PDB file of C-alpha atoms and ligand atoms in Angstrom:
ATOM      1  CA  MET J   1     -15.096   0.263   4.967  1.00  0.00           C
ATOM      2  CA  ILE J   2     -11.574  -1.103   4.927  1.00  0.00           C
ATOM      3  CA  PHE J   3      -8.595   1.227   4.444  1.00  0.00           C
ATOM      4  CA  GLU J   4      -5.810  -0.804   2.826  1.00  0.00           C
ATOM      5  CA  THR J   5      -2.633   1.117   3.629  1.00  0.00           C
ATOM      6  CA  HIS J   6       0.005  -0.930   1.806  1.00  0.00           C
ATOM      7  CA  ALA J   7      -0.446  -2.633  -1.564  1.00  0.00           C
ATOM      8  CA  HIS J   8       1.646  -3.223  -4.676  1.00  0.00           C
ATOM      9  CA  TYR J   9      -0.976  -3.645  -7.404  1.00  0.00           C
ATOM     10  CA  ASP J  10       1.539  -2.512 -10.007  1.00  0.00           C
ATOM     11  CA  ASP J  11       3.437  -5.782  -9.363  1.00  0.00           C
ATOM     12  CA  ASP J  12       3.739  -8.281 -12.248  1.00  0.00           C
ATOM     13  CA  ALA J  13       1.769 -10.773 -10.161  1.00  0.00           C
ATOM     14  CA  PHE J  14      -1.334  -8.730 -11.107  1.00  0.00           C
ATOM     15  CA  ALA J  15      -0.500  -8.347 -14.808  1.00  0.00           C
ATOM     16  CA  LYS J  16      -3.282 -10.610 -16.039  1.00  0.00           C
ATOM     17  CA  ASP J  17      -6.273  -9.388 -14.029  1.00  0.00           C
ATOM     18  CA  ARG J  18      -5.255  -6.045 -12.454  1.00  0.00           C
ATOM     19  CA  GLU J  19      -8.149  -3.904 -13.755  1.00  0.00           C
ATOM     20  CA  GLU J  20     -10.794  -6.486 -12.988  1.00  0.00           C
ATOM     21  CA  LEU J  21      -9.427  -7.192  -9.522  1.00  0.00           C
ATOM     22  CA  VAL J  22      -8.933  -3.568  -8.413  1.00  0.00           C
ATOM     23  CA  SER J  23     -12.388  -2.547  -9.676  1.00  0.00           C
ATOM     24  CA  SER J  24     -13.962  -5.475  -7.813  1.00  0.00           C
ATOM     25  CA  LEU J  25     -12.209  -4.462  -4.568  1.00  0.00           C
ATOM     26  CA  PHE J  26     -13.727  -0.985  -4.689  1.00  0.00           C
ATOM     27  CA  LEU J  27     -17.178  -2.486  -5.340  1.00  0.00           C
ATOM     28  CA  GLY J  28     -16.724  -4.555  -2.180  1.00  0.00           C
ATOM     29  CA  LYS J  29     -15.577  -3.635   1.318  1.00  0.00           C
ATOM     30  CA  VAL J  30     -12.361  -1.832   0.398  1.00  0.00           C
ATOM     31  CA  GLY J  31     -12.887   1.933   0.533  1.00  0.00           C
ATOM     32  CA  ARG J  32      -9.364   3.196  -0.019  1.00  0.00           C
ATOM     33  CA  ILE J  33      -6.026   1.777  -1.099  1.00  0.00           C
ATOM     34  CA  ILE J  34      -2.555   3.224  -0.872  1.00  0.00           C
ATOM     35  CA  ASN J  35      -0.324   1.709  -3.522  1.00  0.00           C
ATOM     36  CA  VAL J  36       3.266   1.924  -2.374  1.00  0.00           C
ATOM     37  CA  GLY J  37       6.298   2.633  -4.537  1.00  0.00           C
ATOM     38  CA  ALA J  38       9.493   0.710  -3.805  1.00  0.00           C
ATOM     39  CA  SER J  39      11.814   1.805  -6.624  1.00  0.00           C
ATOM     40  CA  ILE J  40      11.918   4.610  -9.186  1.00  0.00           C
ATOM     41  CA  ALA J  41      10.118   2.394 -11.718  1.00  0.00           C
ATOM     42  CA  SER J  42       7.422   1.261  -9.274  1.00  0.00           C
ATOM     43  CA  THR J  43       6.889   4.830  -8.042  1.00  0.00           C
ATOM     44  CA  LYS J  44       6.022   5.676 -11.676  1.00  0.00           C
ATOM     45  CA  THR J  45       3.649   2.725 -12.050  1.00  0.00           C
ATOM     46  CA  THR J  46       2.152   3.491  -8.630  1.00  0.00           C
ATOM     47  CA  LEU J  47       1.321   7.059  -9.681  1.00  0.00           C
ATOM     48  CA  ASN J  48      -0.187   5.779 -12.958  1.00  0.00           C
ATOM     49  CA  LEU J  49      -2.469   3.437 -11.004  1.00  0.00           C
ATOM     50  CA  ALA J  50      -3.462   6.157  -8.533  1.00  0.00           C
ATOM     51  CA  GLU J  51      -4.435   8.385 -11.454  1.00  0.00           C
ATOM     52  CA  GLN J  52      -6.745   5.641 -12.755  1.00  0.00           C
ATOM     53  CA  TYR J  53      -8.816   5.049  -9.606  1.00  0.00           C
ATOM     54  CA  GLU J  54     -10.480   7.720  -7.543  1.00  0.00           C
ATOM     55  CA  ASN J  55      -9.937   5.868  -4.257  1.00  0.00           C
ATOM     56  CA  MET J  56      -6.402   4.752  -4.904  1.00  0.00           C
ATOM     57  CA  TYR J  57      -3.580   6.906  -3.543  1.00  0.00           C
ATOM     58  CA  ALA J  58       0.179   6.763  -3.894  1.00  0.00           C
ATOM     59  CA  ALA J  59       3.227   6.569  -1.673  1.00  0.00           C
ATOM     60  CA  VAL J  60       6.393   7.634  -3.460  1.00  0.00           C
ATOM     61  CA  GLY J  61       9.783   6.334  -2.383  1.00  0.00           C
ATOM     62  CA  VAL J  62      12.633   3.879  -2.782  1.00  0.00           C
ATOM     63  CA  HIS J  63      12.917   0.709  -0.675  1.00  0.00           C
ATOM     64  CA  PRO J  64      16.277   0.050   1.052  1.00  0.00           C
ATOM     65  CA  SER J  65      17.006  -2.910  -1.239  1.00  0.00           C
ATOM     66  CA  ASP J  66      16.665  -0.623  -4.282  1.00  0.00           C
ATOM     67  CA  VAL J  67      18.720   2.392  -3.195  1.00  0.00           C
ATOM     68  CA  ALA J  68      21.049   1.707  -6.148  1.00  0.00           C
ATOM     69  CA  ASP J  69      18.235   3.441  -8.094  1.00  0.00           C
ATOM     70  CA  LEU J  70      18.958   6.702  -6.322  1.00  0.00           C
ATOM     71  CA  ASN J  71      21.267   9.480  -7.471  1.00  0.00           C
ATOM     72  CA  GLU J  72      20.892  13.256  -7.536  1.00  0.00           C
ATOM     73  CA  GLU J  73      18.885  13.125 -10.749  1.00  0.00           C
ATOM     74  CA  THR J  74      16.388  10.429  -9.681  1.00  0.00           C
ATOM     75  CA  PHE J  75      16.115  11.971  -6.220  1.00  0.00           C
ATOM     76  CA  ALA J  76      15.166  15.309  -7.794  1.00  0.00           C
ATOM     77  CA  TRP J  77      12.482  13.477  -9.798  1.00  0.00           C
ATOM     78  CA  LEU J  78      11.229  11.805  -6.615  1.00  0.00           C
ATOM     79  CA  ARG J  79      11.025  15.197  -4.942  1.00  0.00           C
ATOM     80  CA  GLU J  80       8.761  16.438  -7.755  1.00  0.00           C
ATOM     81  CA  GLN J  81       6.409  13.493  -7.218  1.00  0.00           C
ATOM     82  CA  THR J  82       5.735  14.519  -3.614  1.00  0.00           C
ATOM     83  CA  THR J  83       3.564  17.329  -5.016  1.00  0.00           C
ATOM     84  CA  HIS J  84       1.513  15.004  -7.257  1.00  0.00           C
ATOM     85  CA  PRO J  85      -2.174  15.402  -6.286  1.00  0.00           C
ATOM     86  CA  LYS J  86      -2.526  11.676  -5.436  1.00  0.00           C
ATOM     87  CA  THR J  87       0.638  11.428  -3.314  1.00  0.00           C
ATOM     88  CA  VAL J  88      -0.191  10.942   0.385  1.00  0.00           C
ATOM     89  CA  ALA J  89       3.088   9.598   1.792  1.00  0.00           C
ATOM     90  CA  VAL J  90       6.796   9.037   1.230  1.00  0.00           C
ATOM     91  CA  GLY J  91       7.514   5.292   1.179  1.00  0.00           C
ATOM     92  CA  GLU J  92       8.410   2.674   1.382  1.00  0.00           C
ATOM     93  CA  ILE J  93      11.736   3.779   2.769  1.00  0.00           C
ATOM     94  CA  GLY J  94      13.919   2.370   5.509  1.00  0.00           C
ATOM     95  CA  LEU J  95      16.565  -0.224   6.295  1.00  0.00           C
ATOM     96  CA  ASP J  96      16.800  -3.908   5.418  1.00  0.00           C
ATOM     97  CA  TYR J  97      19.845  -5.616   6.916  1.00  0.00           C
ATOM     98  CA  TYR J  98      18.308  -9.046   6.315  1.00  0.00           C
ATOM     99  CA  TRP J  99      18.911  -8.948   2.557  1.00  0.00           C
ATOM    100  CA  ASP J 100      21.967  -6.664   2.588  1.00  0.00           C
ATOM    101  CA  LYS J 101      24.778  -7.612   4.947  1.00  0.00           C
ATOM    102  CA  GLU J 102      27.726  -5.608   3.530  1.00  0.00           C
ATOM    103  CA  PRO J 103      28.632  -2.576   5.664  1.00  0.00           C
ATOM    104  CA  GLU J 104      29.019  -0.222   2.657  1.00  0.00           C
ATOM    105  CA  VAL J 105      25.595  -1.205   1.340  1.00  0.00           C
ATOM    106  CA  GLN J 106      24.049  -0.680   4.771  1.00  0.00           C
ATOM    107  CA  ALA J 107      25.725   2.740   5.014  1.00  0.00           C
ATOM    108  CA  ARG J 108      24.175   3.687   1.644  1.00  0.00           C
ATOM    109  CA  GLN J 109      20.787   2.506   2.914  1.00  0.00           C
ATOM    110  CA  ARG J 110      21.118   4.761   5.960  1.00  0.00           C
ATOM    111  CA  GLU J 111      22.137   7.750   3.849  1.00  0.00           C
ATOM    112  CA  TRP J 112      19.147   7.462   1.492  1.00  0.00           C
ATOM    113  CA  PHE J 113      16.781   6.669   4.360  1.00  0.00           C
ATOM    114  CA  MET J 114      17.808   9.942   5.997  1.00  0.00           C
ATOM    115  CA  ARG J 115      17.496  11.916   2.767  1.00  0.00           C
ATOM    116  CA  GLN J 116      14.038  10.498   2.017  1.00  0.00           C
ATOM    117  CA  LEU J 117      12.940  11.180   5.614  1.00  0.00           C
ATOM    118  CA  THR J 118      14.104  14.749   5.225  1.00  0.00           C
ATOM    119  CA  LEU J 119      12.200  14.971   1.936  1.00  0.00           C
ATOM    120  CA  ALA J 120       9.040  13.802   3.752  1.00  0.00           C
ATOM    121  CA  LYS J 121       9.626  16.386   6.438  1.00  0.00           C
ATOM    122  CA  GLU J 122      10.046  19.175   3.891  1.00  0.00           C
ATOM    123  CA  SER J 123       6.971  18.015   1.932  1.00  0.00           C
ATOM    124  CA  ARG J 124       4.963  17.626   5.146  1.00  0.00           C
ATOM    125  CA  LEU J 125       4.030  14.054   4.267  1.00  0.00           C
ATOM    126  CA  PRO J 126       3.885  11.033   6.563  1.00  0.00           C
ATOM    127  CA  VAL J 127       6.320   8.163   5.966  1.00  0.00           C
ATOM    128  CA  ILE J 128       5.821   4.442   5.330  1.00  0.00           C
ATOM    129  CA  ILE J 129       8.795   2.651   6.846  1.00  0.00           C
ATOM    130  CA  HIS J 130      10.203  -0.741   5.919  1.00  0.00           C
ATOM    131  CA  SER J 131      12.555  -2.027   8.608  1.00  0.00           C
ATOM    132  CA  ARG J 132      13.960  -5.538   8.829  1.00  0.00           C
ATOM    133  CA  ASP J 133      16.770  -6.732  11.121  1.00  0.00           C
ATOM    134  CA  ALA J 134      17.626  -3.066  11.708  1.00  0.00           C
ATOM    135  CA  ALA J 135      15.496  -2.002  14.663  1.00  0.00           C
ATOM    136  CA  GLU J 136      18.139  -0.018  16.501  1.00  0.00           C
ATOM    137  CA  ASP J 137      19.445   1.939  13.509  1.00  0.00           C
ATOM    138  CA  THR J 138      15.888   2.665  12.374  1.00  0.00           C
ATOM    139  CA  MET J 139      14.987   4.010  15.793  1.00  0.00           C
ATOM    140  CA  ASN J 140      18.179   6.091  16.044  1.00  0.00           C
ATOM    141  CA  ILE J 141      17.743   7.649  12.603  1.00  0.00           C
ATOM    142  CA  LEU J 142      14.087   8.493  13.303  1.00  0.00           C
ATOM    143  CA  LYS J 143      15.152  10.171  16.518  1.00  0.00           C
ATOM    144  CA  GLU J 144      17.938  12.041  14.749  1.00  0.00           C
ATOM    145  CA  VAL J 145      16.019  13.282  11.707  1.00  0.00           C
ATOM    146  CA  GLY J 146      13.051  14.216  13.825  1.00  0.00           C
ATOM    147  CA  ARG J 147      10.149  12.497  15.410  1.00  0.00           C
ATOM    148  CA  TRP J 148       6.676  13.907  15.187  1.00  0.00           C
ATOM    149  CA  ASP J 149       7.934  17.052  13.551  1.00  0.00           C
ATOM    150  CA  ILE J 150       8.536  15.043  10.340  1.00  0.00           C
ATOM    151  CA  CYS J 151       5.019  15.928   9.216  1.00  0.00           C
ATOM    152  CA  ASP J 152       4.816  19.107  11.194  1.00  0.00           C
ATOM    153  CA  MET J 153       2.295  17.283  13.327  1.00  0.00           C
ATOM    154  CA  SER J 154       3.448  18.650  16.630  1.00  0.00           C
ATOM    155  CA  ASP J 155      -0.183  18.967  17.702  1.00  0.00           C
ATOM    156  CA  ASP J 156      -0.889  15.252  17.882  1.00  0.00           C
ATOM    157  CA  GLU J 157       2.464  13.510  17.546  1.00  0.00           C
ATOM    158  CA  VAL J 158       1.735  11.500  14.421  1.00  0.00           C
ATOM    159  CA  CYS J 159       4.145  10.978  11.584  1.00  0.00           C
ATOM    160  CA  GLY J 160       4.197   7.567   9.946  1.00  0.00           C
ATOM    161  CA  VAL J 161       3.810   3.825  10.049  1.00  0.00           C
ATOM    162  CA  ILE J 162       6.240   0.991  10.672  1.00  0.00           C
ATOM    163  CA  HIS J 163       4.926  -1.310   7.982  1.00  0.00           C
ATOM    164  CA  CYS J 164       4.820  -5.133   8.302  1.00  0.00           C
ATOM    165  CA  PHE J 165       6.003  -4.800  11.882  1.00  0.00           C
ATOM    166  CA  SER J 166       8.378  -7.665  12.800  1.00  0.00           C
ATOM    167  CA  TYR J 167      10.077  -6.549  16.030  1.00  0.00           C
ATOM    168  CA  SER J 168       9.276  -7.107  19.709  1.00  0.00           C
ATOM    169  CA  PRO J 169       6.234  -5.720  21.556  1.00  0.00           C
ATOM    170  CA  GLU J 170       8.641  -3.536  23.569  1.00  0.00           C
ATOM    171  CA  MET J 171       9.939  -1.960  20.346  1.00  0.00           C
ATOM    172  CA  ALA J 172       6.379  -1.445  19.133  1.00  0.00           C
ATOM    173  CA  ARG J 173       5.510   0.424  22.324  1.00  0.00           C
ATOM    174  CA  GLU J 174       8.591   2.604  21.832  1.00  0.00           C
ATOM    175  CA  PHE J 175       7.643   3.457  18.205  1.00  0.00           C
ATOM    176  CA  VAL J 176       4.074   4.218  19.341  1.00  0.00           C
ATOM    177  CA  LYS J 177       5.461   6.542  22.002  1.00  0.00           C
ATOM    178  CA  MET J 178       7.416   8.340  19.267  1.00  0.00           C
ATOM    179  CA  GLY J 179       4.179   8.906  17.361  1.00  0.00           C
ATOM    180  CA  TYR J 180       4.217   6.047  14.875  1.00  0.00           C
ATOM    181  CA  TYR J 181       1.513   3.645  13.805  1.00  0.00           C
ATOM    182  CA  ILE J 182       2.131  -0.100  13.511  1.00  0.00           C
ATOM    183  CA  GLY J 183       1.192  -1.816  10.227  1.00  0.00           C
ATOM    184  CA  VAL J 184      -0.406  -5.231  10.699  1.00  0.00           C
ATOM    185  CA  GLY J 185      -1.073  -7.674   7.861  1.00  0.00           C
ATOM    186  CA  GLY J 186      -1.365 -11.376   7.044  1.00  0.00           C
ATOM    187  CA  VAL J 187       1.444 -12.460   9.369  1.00  0.00           C
ATOM    188  CA  VAL J 188      -0.803 -11.948  12.411  1.00  0.00           C
ATOM    189  CA  THR J 189      -2.909 -14.930  11.246  1.00  0.00           C
ATOM    190  CA  PHE J 190       0.091 -17.295  11.129  1.00  0.00           C
ATOM    191  CA  LYS J 191       0.305 -19.926  13.877  1.00  0.00           C
ATOM    192  CA  ASN J 192       3.947 -19.084  14.686  1.00  0.00           C
ATOM    193  CA  ALA J 193       3.501 -15.279  14.825  1.00  0.00           C
ATOM    194  CA  LYS J 194       3.767 -15.093  18.601  1.00  0.00           C
ATOM    195  CA  LYS J 195       5.615 -11.740  18.742  1.00  0.00           C
ATOM    196  CA  LEU J 196       3.210  -9.930  16.439  1.00  0.00           C
ATOM    197  CA  LYS J 197       0.183 -11.264  18.332  1.00  0.00           C
ATOM    198  CA  GLU J 198       1.682  -9.979  21.593  1.00  0.00           C
ATOM    199  CA  THR J 199       2.399  -6.654  19.905  1.00  0.00           C
ATOM    200  CA  VAL J 200      -1.243  -6.303  18.826  1.00  0.00           C
ATOM    201  CA  GLU J 201      -2.344  -7.103  22.389  1.00  0.00           C
ATOM    202  CA  GLN J 202      -0.013  -4.509  23.887  1.00  0.00           C
ATOM    203  CA  ILE J 203      -0.491  -1.449  21.663  1.00  0.00           C
ATOM    204  CA  PRO J 204      -3.685   0.609  21.410  1.00  0.00           C
ATOM    205  CA  LEU J 205      -6.049  -0.189  18.529  1.00  0.00           C
ATOM    206  CA  GLU J 206      -5.837   3.559  17.807  1.00  0.00           C
ATOM    207  CA  ARG J 207      -2.271   2.977  16.551  1.00  0.00           C
ATOM    208  CA  ILE J 208      -2.873  -0.016  14.256  1.00  0.00           C
ATOM    209  CA  LEU J 209      -3.161   0.227  10.465  1.00  0.00           C
ATOM    210  CA  LEU J 210      -4.412  -2.555   8.185  1.00  0.00           C
ATOM    211  CA  GLU J 211      -2.261  -3.608   5.255  1.00  0.00           C
ATOM    212  CA  THR J 212      -1.623  -6.493   2.883  1.00  0.00           C
ATOM    213  CA  ASP J 213       1.797  -5.856   1.280  1.00  0.00           C
ATOM    214  CA  CYS J 214       0.168  -7.746  -1.602  1.00  0.00           C
ATOM    215  CA  PRO J 215       1.082  -9.739  -3.654  1.00  0.00           C
ATOM    216  CA  TYR J 216       3.065 -10.968  -0.627  1.00  0.00           C
ATOM    217  CA  MET J 217       2.107 -12.024   2.917  1.00  0.00           C
ATOM    218  CA  ALA J 218      -1.305 -13.600   2.286  1.00  0.00           C
ATOM    219  CA  PRO J 219      -3.128 -14.432   5.538  1.00  0.00           C
ATOM    220  CA  GLU J 220      -4.369 -17.877   6.542  1.00  0.00           C
ATOM    221  CA  PRO J 221      -6.143 -19.702   4.902  1.00  0.00           C
ATOM    222  CA  HIS J 222      -4.456 -18.317   1.765  1.00  0.00           C
ATOM    223  CA  ARG J 223      -0.889 -18.380   3.120  1.00  0.00           C
ATOM    224  CA  GLY J 224       1.678 -18.785   0.333  1.00  0.00           C
ATOM    225  CA  LYS J 225      -0.759 -17.695  -2.401  1.00  0.00           C
ATOM    226  CA  ARG J 226      -1.060 -14.290  -4.094  1.00  0.00           C
ATOM    227  CA  ASN J 227      -2.417 -11.800  -1.597  1.00  0.00           C
ATOM    228  CA  GLU J 228      -5.085  -9.123  -2.275  1.00  0.00           C
ATOM    229  CA  SER J 229      -6.968  -6.527  -0.234  1.00  0.00           C
ATOM    230  CA  SER J 230     -10.159  -8.615  -0.087  1.00  0.00           C
ATOM    231  CA  TYR J 231      -8.313 -10.954   2.337  1.00  0.00           C
ATOM    232  CA  ILE J 232      -7.970  -8.197   4.962  1.00  0.00           C
ATOM    233  CA  PRO J 233     -11.086  -9.434   6.840  1.00  0.00           C
ATOM    234  CA  TYR J 234      -8.996 -12.432   7.999  1.00  0.00           C
ATOM    235  CA  VAL J 235      -6.539  -9.972   9.533  1.00  0.00           C
ATOM    236  CA  ILE J 236      -9.410  -7.974  11.070  1.00  0.00           C
ATOM    237  CA  GLU J 237     -10.865 -11.170  12.621  1.00  0.00           C
ATOM    238  CA  LYS J 238      -7.553 -11.999  14.268  1.00  0.00           C
ATOM    239  CA  ILE J 239      -6.990  -8.461  15.602  1.00  0.00           C
ATOM    240  CA  ALA J 240     -10.570  -8.413  16.958  1.00  0.00           C
ATOM    241  CA  GLU J 241      -9.951 -11.714  18.748  1.00  0.00           C
ATOM    242  CA  LEU J 242      -6.677 -10.476  20.269  1.00  0.00           C
ATOM    243  CA  LYS J 243      -8.143  -7.113  21.351  1.00  0.00           C
ATOM    244  CA  HIS J 244     -11.488  -8.566  22.562  1.00  0.00           C
ATOM    245  CA  VAL J 245     -13.498  -6.203  20.367  1.00  0.00           C
ATOM    246  CA  THR J 246     -15.801  -6.731  17.377  1.00  0.00           C
ATOM    247  CA  ALA J 247     -14.558  -6.928  13.796  1.00  0.00           C
ATOM    248  CA  GLU J 248     -16.685  -3.850  13.038  1.00  0.00           C
ATOM    249  CA  GLU J 249     -14.803  -1.875  15.656  1.00  0.00           C
ATOM    250  CA  VAL J 250     -11.406  -2.905  14.245  1.00  0.00           C
ATOM    251  CA  GLU J 251     -12.552  -1.909  10.759  1.00  0.00           C
ATOM    252  CA  HIS J 252     -13.908   1.429  11.951  1.00  0.00           C
ATOM    253  CA  VAL J 253     -11.014   2.446  14.206  1.00  0.00           C
ATOM    254  CA  THR J 254      -8.314   1.473  11.678  1.00  0.00           C
ATOM    255  CA  TRP J 255     -10.173   3.446   8.987  1.00  0.00           C
ATOM    256  CA  GLU J 256     -10.132   6.519  11.207  1.00  0.00           C
ATOM    257  CA  ASN J 257      -6.440   5.927  12.017  1.00  0.00           C
ATOM    258  CA  ALA J 258      -5.477   5.825   8.339  1.00  0.00           C
ATOM    259  CA  MET J 259      -7.605   8.882   7.548  1.00  0.00           C
ATOM    260  CA  THR J 260      -5.893  10.786  10.358  1.00  0.00           C
ATOM    261  CA  LEU J 261      -2.390   9.858   9.273  1.00  0.00           C
ATOM    262  CA  PHE J 262      -2.666  10.117   5.500  1.00  0.00           C
ATOM    263  CA  SER J 263      -4.839  13.195   5.191  1.00  0.00           C
ATOM    264  CA  LYS J 264      -2.477  15.436   7.131  1.00  0.00           C
ATOM    265  CA  GLY J 265       0.047  16.129   4.412  1.00  0.00           C
ATOM    266  CA  ARG J 266      -0.221  19.642   3.004  1.00  0.00           C
ATOM    267  CA  GLY J 267      -3.415  20.334   4.907  1.00  0.00           C
ATOM    268  CA  ARG J 268      -5.652  17.702   3.273  1.00  0.00           C
ATOM    269  CA  GLU J 269      -9.107  17.656   4.957  1.00  0.00           C
TER     270      GLU J 269
HETATM  271 NI1   NI X   1       5.708  -3.329   0.594  1.00  0.00          NI
END
């Protein structure tokens, strides 16, 4: 079974056929889906979706480009959602200096990244991290707020995933050393994705998670179209080729990886 660790099925792109599509995924090869909140509004819609489907879970959090959503009141609400029975992670949270170049905006991103990391730590939940053009600050903040102790996982040094990984293989190895997983999606199938292919070659399969980030980032041969979890086998094929293992092994190991990471919060399993 495929564990899809990063989807946005509450997105408007799925307005017309959401129910039909999600039900069909669970009848196929997709065993579990984490729908990921990115704003206060999408954290609400994410939780609604997770309540509807037994095998859909929720990540609650505010994306760096939406930190304008956050104030003491909304943050208190977010804190309450970490105890929702379907919540398995805090995310997606992080830094995005690609879209936001102003220093004051970036400072606000850092502040809310730290507060949401601390919230994850207090709630003993793993984190789903979005980081673009901000590798150094992301790394520094993770080191400052705490590494593997974020989820009180001092036994096996595991605490989150760097989703849609876009940095160098050297950075990936560093994040892995700190206890993080690396999220790999459609980009790995693109012809020009040299860095990500090298990253997959250089890190252990035991630290890779499968994800779509749908509706975005569709793999070849669907590049540019609306993405969905049933396209993950194209990503699996490519990872299998790069790691010289079978597709079945990639599917199996990444399933176990996701189960390990996302079942730790509050003593699940
Ligand atoms: Ni996302």
